[in-house]
PDB file of C-alpha atoms in Angstrom:
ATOM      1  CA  UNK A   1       0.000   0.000   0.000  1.00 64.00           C
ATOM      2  CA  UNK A   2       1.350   3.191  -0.790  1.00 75.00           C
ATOM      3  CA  UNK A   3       2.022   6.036   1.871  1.00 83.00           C
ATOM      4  CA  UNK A   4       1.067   9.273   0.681  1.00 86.00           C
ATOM      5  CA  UNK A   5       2.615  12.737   2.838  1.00 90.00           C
ATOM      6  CA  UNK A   6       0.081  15.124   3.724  1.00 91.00           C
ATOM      7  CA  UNK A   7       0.944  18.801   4.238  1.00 94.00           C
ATOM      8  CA  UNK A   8      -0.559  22.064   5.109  1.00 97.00           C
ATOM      9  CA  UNK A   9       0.380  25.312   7.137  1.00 97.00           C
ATOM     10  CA  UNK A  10      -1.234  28.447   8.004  1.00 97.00           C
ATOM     11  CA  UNK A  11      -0.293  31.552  10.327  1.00 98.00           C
ATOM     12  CA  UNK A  12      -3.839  32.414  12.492  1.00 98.00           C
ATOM     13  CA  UNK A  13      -4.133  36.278  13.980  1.00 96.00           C
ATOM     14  CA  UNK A  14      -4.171  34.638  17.600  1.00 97.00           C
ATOM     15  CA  UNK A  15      -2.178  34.023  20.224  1.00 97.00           C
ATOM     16  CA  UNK A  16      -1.050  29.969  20.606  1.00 97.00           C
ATOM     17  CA  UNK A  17      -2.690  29.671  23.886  1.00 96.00           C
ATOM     18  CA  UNK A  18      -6.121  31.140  22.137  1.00 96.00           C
ATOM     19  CA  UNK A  19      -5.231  29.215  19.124  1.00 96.00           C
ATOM     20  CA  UNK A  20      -4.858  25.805  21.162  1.00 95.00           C
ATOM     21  CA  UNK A  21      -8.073  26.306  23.375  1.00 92.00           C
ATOM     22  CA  UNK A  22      -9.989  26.474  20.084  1.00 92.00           C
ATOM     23  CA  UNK A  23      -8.678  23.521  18.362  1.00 91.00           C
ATOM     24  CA  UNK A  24      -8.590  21.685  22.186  1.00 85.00           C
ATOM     25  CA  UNK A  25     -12.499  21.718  21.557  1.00 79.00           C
ATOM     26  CA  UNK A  26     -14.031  19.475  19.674  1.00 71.00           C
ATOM     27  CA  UNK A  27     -16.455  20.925  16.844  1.00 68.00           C
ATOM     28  CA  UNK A  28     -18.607  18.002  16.624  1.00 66.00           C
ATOM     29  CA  UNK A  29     -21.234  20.057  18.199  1.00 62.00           C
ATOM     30  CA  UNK A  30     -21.224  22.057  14.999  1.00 64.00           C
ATOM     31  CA  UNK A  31     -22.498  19.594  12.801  1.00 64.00           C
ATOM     32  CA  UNK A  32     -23.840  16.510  15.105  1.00 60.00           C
ATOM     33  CA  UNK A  33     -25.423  15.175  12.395  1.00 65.00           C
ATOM     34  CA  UNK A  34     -21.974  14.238  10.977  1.00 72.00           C
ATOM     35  CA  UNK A  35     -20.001  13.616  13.774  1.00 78.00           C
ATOM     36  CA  UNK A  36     -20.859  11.600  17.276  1.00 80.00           C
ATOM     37  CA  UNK A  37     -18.266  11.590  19.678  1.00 78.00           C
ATOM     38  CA  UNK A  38     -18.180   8.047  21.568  1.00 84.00           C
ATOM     39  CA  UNK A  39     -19.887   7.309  24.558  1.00 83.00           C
ATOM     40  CA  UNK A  40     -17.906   7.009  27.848  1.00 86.00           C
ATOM     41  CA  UNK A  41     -14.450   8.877  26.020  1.00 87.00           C
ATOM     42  CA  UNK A  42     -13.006  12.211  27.130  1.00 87.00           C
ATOM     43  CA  UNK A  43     -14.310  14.429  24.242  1.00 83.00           C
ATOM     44  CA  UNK A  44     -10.544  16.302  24.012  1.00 85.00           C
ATOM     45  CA  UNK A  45      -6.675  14.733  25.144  1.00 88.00           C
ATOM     46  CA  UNK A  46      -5.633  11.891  24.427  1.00 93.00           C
ATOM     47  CA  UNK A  47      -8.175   9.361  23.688  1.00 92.00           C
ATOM     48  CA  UNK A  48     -10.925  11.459  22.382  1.00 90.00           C
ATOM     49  CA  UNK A  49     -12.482   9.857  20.113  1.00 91.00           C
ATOM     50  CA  UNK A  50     -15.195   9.965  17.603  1.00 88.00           C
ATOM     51  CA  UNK A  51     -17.281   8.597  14.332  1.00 89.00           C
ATOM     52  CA  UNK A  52     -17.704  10.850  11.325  1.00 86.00           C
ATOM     53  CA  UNK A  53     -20.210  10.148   8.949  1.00 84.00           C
ATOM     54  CA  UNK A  54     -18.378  11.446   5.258  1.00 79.00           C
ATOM     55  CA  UNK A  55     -20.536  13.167   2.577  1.00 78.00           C
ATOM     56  CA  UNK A  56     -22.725  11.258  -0.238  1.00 82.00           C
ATOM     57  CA  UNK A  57     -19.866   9.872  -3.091  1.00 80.00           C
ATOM     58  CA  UNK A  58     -20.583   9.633  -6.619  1.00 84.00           C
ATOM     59  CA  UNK A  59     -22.051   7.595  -7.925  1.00 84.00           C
ATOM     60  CA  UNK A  60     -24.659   6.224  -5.697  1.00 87.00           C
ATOM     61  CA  UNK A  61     -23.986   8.590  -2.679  1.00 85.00           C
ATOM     62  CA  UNK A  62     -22.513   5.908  -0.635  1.00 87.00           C
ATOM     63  CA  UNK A  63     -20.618   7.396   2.575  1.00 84.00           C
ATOM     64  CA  UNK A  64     -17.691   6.567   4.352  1.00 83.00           C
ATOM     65  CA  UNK A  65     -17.626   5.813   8.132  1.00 89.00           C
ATOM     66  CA  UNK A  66     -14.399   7.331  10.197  1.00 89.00           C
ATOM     67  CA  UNK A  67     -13.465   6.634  13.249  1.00 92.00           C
ATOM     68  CA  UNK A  68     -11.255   9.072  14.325  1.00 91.00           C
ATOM     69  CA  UNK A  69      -8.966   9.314  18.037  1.00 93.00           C
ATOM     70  CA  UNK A  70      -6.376  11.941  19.717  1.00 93.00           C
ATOM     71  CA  UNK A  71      -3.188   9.224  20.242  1.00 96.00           C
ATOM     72  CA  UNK A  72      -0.735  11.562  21.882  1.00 96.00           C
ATOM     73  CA  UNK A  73      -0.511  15.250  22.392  1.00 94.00           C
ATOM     74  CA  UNK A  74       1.623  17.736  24.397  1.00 95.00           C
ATOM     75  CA  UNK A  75      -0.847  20.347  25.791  1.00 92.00           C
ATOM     76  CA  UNK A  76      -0.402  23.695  23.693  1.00 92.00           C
ATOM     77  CA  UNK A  77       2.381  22.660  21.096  1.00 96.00           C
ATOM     78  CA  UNK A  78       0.991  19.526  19.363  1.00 96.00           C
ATOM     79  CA  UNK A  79      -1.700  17.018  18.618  1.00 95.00           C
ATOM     80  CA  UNK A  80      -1.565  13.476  16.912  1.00 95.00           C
ATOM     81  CA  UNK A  81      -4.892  11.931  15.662  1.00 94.00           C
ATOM     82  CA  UNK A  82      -5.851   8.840  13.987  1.00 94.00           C
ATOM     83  CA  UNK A  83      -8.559   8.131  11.400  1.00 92.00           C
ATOM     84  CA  UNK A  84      -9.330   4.485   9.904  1.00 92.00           C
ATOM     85  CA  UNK A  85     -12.023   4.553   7.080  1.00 88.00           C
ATOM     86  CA  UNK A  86     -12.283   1.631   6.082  1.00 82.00           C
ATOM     87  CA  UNK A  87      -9.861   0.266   3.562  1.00 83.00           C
ATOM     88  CA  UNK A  88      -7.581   3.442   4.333  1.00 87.00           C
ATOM     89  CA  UNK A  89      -5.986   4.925   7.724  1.00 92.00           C
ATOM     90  CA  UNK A  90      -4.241   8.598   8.346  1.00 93.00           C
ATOM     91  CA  UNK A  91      -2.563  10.310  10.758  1.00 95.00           C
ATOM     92  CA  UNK A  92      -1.433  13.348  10.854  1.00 95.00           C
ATOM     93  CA  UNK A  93      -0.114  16.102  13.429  1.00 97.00           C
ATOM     94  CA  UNK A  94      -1.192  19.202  14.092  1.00 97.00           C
ATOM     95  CA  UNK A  95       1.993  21.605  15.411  1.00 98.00           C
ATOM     96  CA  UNK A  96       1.173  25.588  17.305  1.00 98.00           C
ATOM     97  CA  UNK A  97       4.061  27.604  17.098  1.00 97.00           C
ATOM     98  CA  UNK A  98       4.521  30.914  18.549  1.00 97.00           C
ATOM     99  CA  UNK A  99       4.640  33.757  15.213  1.00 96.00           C
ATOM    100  CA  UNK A 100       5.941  37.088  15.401  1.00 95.00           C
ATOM    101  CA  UNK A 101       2.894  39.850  16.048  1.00 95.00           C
ATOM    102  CA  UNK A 102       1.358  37.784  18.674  1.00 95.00           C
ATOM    103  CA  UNK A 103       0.050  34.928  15.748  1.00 97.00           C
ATOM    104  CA  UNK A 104       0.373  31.502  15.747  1.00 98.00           C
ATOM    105  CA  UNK A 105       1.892  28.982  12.996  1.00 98.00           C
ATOM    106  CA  UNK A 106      -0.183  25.939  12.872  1.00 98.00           C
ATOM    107  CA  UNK A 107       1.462  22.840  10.655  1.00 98.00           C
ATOM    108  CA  UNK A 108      -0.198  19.290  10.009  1.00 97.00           C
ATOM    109  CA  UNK A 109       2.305  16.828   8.960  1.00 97.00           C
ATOM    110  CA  UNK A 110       0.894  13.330   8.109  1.00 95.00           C
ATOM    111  CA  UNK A 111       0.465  10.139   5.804  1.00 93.00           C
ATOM    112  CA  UNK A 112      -2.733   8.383   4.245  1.00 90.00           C
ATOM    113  CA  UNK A 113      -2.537   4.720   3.766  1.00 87.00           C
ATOM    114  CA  UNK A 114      -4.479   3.402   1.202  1.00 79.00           C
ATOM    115  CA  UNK A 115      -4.548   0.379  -1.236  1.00 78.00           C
ATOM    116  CA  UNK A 116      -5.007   0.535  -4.911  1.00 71.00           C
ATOM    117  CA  UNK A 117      -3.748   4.141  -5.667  1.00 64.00           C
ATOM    118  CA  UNK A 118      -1.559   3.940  -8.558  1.00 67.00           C
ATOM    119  CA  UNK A 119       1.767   5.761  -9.093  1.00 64.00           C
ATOM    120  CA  UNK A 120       0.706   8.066 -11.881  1.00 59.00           C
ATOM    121  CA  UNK A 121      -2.388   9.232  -9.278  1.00 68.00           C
ATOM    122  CA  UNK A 122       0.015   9.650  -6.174  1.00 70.00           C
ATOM    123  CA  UNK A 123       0.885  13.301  -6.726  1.00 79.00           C
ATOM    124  CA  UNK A 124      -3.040  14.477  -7.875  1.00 82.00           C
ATOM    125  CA  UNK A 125      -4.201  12.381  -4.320  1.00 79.00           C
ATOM    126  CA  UNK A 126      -1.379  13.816  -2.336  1.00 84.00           C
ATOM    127  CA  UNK A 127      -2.498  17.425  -4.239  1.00 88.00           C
ATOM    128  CA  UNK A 128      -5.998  16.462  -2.502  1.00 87.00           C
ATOM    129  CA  UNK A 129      -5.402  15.125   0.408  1.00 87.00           C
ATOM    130  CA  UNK A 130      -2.951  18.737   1.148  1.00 92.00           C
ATOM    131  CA  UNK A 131      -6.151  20.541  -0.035  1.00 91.00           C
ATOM    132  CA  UNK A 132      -8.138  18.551   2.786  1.00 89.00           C
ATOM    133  CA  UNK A 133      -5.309  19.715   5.365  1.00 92.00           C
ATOM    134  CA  UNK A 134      -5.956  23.305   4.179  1.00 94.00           C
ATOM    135  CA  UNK A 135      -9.314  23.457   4.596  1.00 92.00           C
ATOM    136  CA  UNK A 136      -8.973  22.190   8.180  1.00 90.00           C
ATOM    137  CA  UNK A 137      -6.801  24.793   8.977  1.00 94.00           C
ATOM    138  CA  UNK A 138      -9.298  26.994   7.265  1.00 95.00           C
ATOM    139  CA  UNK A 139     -12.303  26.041   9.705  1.00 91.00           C
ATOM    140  CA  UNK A 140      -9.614  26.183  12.992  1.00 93.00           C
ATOM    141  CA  UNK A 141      -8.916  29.872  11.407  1.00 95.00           C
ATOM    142  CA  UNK A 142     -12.756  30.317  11.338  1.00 94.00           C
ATOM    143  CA  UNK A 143     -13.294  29.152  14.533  1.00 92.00           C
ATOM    144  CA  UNK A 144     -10.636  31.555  16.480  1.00 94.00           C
ATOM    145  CA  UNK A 145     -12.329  34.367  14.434  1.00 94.00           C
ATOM    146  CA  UNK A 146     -15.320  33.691  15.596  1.00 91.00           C
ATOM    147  CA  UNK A 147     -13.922  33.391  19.261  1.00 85.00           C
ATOM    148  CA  UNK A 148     -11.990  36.897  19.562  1.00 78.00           C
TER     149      UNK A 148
END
């Protein structure tokens, strides 16, 4: 099975400490319809964990099922998280570094693996899969926004 890097930074106009208590929080509650955390585990730290339901996929709007858990984290500078999907499995970790200005640098740094992707698609799924990181650092972004 191939492993396939996934990358993504973004500087956010908040303070790590501010940044961290935002991304400490799970957002489940935004969309529960999409996201359950699991009954009888811490909902943040290590071994949160919790089931996304994915969206509708072409062509007959079958969904994927994720179960997703915090494996290690060092409170304020970095998290680790597993997902399994099925067939496929990522981790990734999410790094807060101080920025000049009073910002904060957040980083994921991870691998998918996943069978059945051939070499000549590698570079267009890694392309996606970084796009994926992006967006996630896009919502934390959001979400500290929304906060200050």
């Amino acid at each position: 099975m191939p492993r396939i890097q996934t990358n993504a930074s973004r500087v956010i106009g908040a303070p790590r400490a501010d940044v961290w208590a935002v991304a400490a929080t799970p957002d489940c509650e935004e969309d529960p319809g999409l996201c359950q955390h699991i009954v009888g585990a811490p909902k943040s730290g290590v071994g949160a964990r919790h089931v996304i339901l994915g969206p509708p996929a072409p062509p007959h709007g079958i969904r994927t099922v994720m179960f997703s858990e915090v494996v290690a984290e060092l409170d304020g500078h970095w998290r680790s998280v597993q997902t399994h999907g099925g067939a496929w499995e990522h981790e990734e970790t999410w790094f807060f570094t101080d920025a000049p200005d009073g910002e904060t640098l957040v980083r994921i740094s991870g691998w998918h693996l996943r069978p059945s992707v051939p070499a000549a698609r590698s570079s267009s799924y890694q392309a996606a899969l970084d796009k994926l990181a992006m967006d996630a650092l896009d919502r934390l972004a959001d979400r500290v926004a929304a906060q200050h």
